[in-house]
């Protein structure tokens, strides 16, 4: 207890007896005991209040997190739909581009074949 050994405690009690006298010392001891008891009681009450408030705040946090989750769910759904539609539109553009490129390549090949057949003279029959 506070690093006070038996010899130190006896010295303090002896000084208190000399300073306050034998009649006043029991009253001071009672007062000191009451003060320590009240201090412990107040400390316990504060500890209980703190624990109650902590539990109440935890419940409030869970409630708020649930409400936030419920409120953000439509936004998340809309965002996912927008991403899907954007990726679908992007895929459609890519497919259209590939088809257009394939079509133009096919037309280019046809033109090249036509040009090649026109440039070469037809075989003559003998």
Coordinates of C-alpha atoms in Angstrom, one line a residue, residues 26-94:
X26 CA -11.1 7.9 16.9
X27 CA -13.4 10.6 15.3
X28 CA -10.8 11.3 12.6
X29 CA -10.4 7.6 11.9
X30 CA -14.2 7.3 11.5
X31 CA -14.3 10.3 9.2
X32 CA -11.4 8.9 7.1
X33 CA -13.2 5.5 6.9
X34 CA -16.4 7.2 5.7
X35 CA -14.5 9.2 3.2
X36 CA -12.7 6.2 1.7
X37 CA -16.1 4.3 1.6
X38 CA -17.8 7.2 -0.2
X39 CA -14.9 7.4 -2.6
X40 CA -15.1 3.7 -3.4
X41 CA -18.9 4.0 -3.9
X42 CA -18.6 6.9 -6.2
X43 CA -15.9 5.1 -8.2
X44 CA -18.1 2.1 -8.6
X45 CA -21.1 4.2 -9.7
X46 CA -18.9 6.0 -12.3
X47 CA -17.6 2.6 -13.6
X48 CA -21.2 1.2 -13.9
X49 CA -22.4 4.4 -15.7
X50 CA -19.5 4.2 -18.1
X51 CA -20.2 0.5 -18.8
X52 CA -23.9 1.3 -19.4
X53 CA -23.1 4.1 -21.7
X54 CA -20.7 2.0 -23.6
X55 CA -23.3 -0.7 -24.1
X56 CA -25.9 1.9 -25.2
X57 CA -23.4 3.4 -27.7
X58 CA -22.7 -0.1 -29.1
X59 CA -26.4 -0.6 -29.7
X60 CA -26.7 2.8 -31.3
X61 CA -23.7 2.0 -33.5
X62 CA -25.3 -1.2 -34.7
X63 CA -28.6 0.5 -35.4
X64 CA -26.9 3.3 -37.4
X65 CA -24.8 0.9 -39.4
X66 CA -27.9 -1.1 -40.3
X67 CA -29.7 2.1 -41.4
X68 CA -26.7 3.2 -43.4
X69 CA -26.5 -0.1 -45.1
X70 CA -30.2 -0.1 -45.9
X71 CA -29.9 3.5 -47.2
X72 CA -26.9 2.7 -49.4
X73 CA -28.3 -0.5 -50.9
X74 CA -30.4 1.2 -53.7
X75 CA -27.3 3.3 -54.6
X76 CA -25.2 0.2 -54.8
X77 CA -27.8 -1.6 -56.9
X78 CA -28.0 1.4 -59.3
X79 CA -24.3 1.6 -59.5
X80 CA -24.0 -2.1 -60.4
X81 CA -26.8 -1.7 -63.0
X82 CA -24.9 1.3 -64.5
X83 CA -21.7 -0.7 -64.6
X84 CA -23.5 -3.6 -66.3
X85 CA -25.2 -1.4 -68.8
X86 CA -21.9 0.5 -69.5
X87 CA -20.0 -2.7 -70.0
X88 CA -22.8 -4.0 -72.2
X89 CA -22.8 -0.8 -74.3
X90 CA -19.0 -1.0 -74.5
X91 CA -19.2 -4.7 -75.6
X92 CA -21.9 -3.8 -78.2
X93 CA -19.7 -1.0 -79.6
X94 CA -16.8 -3.5 -79.7

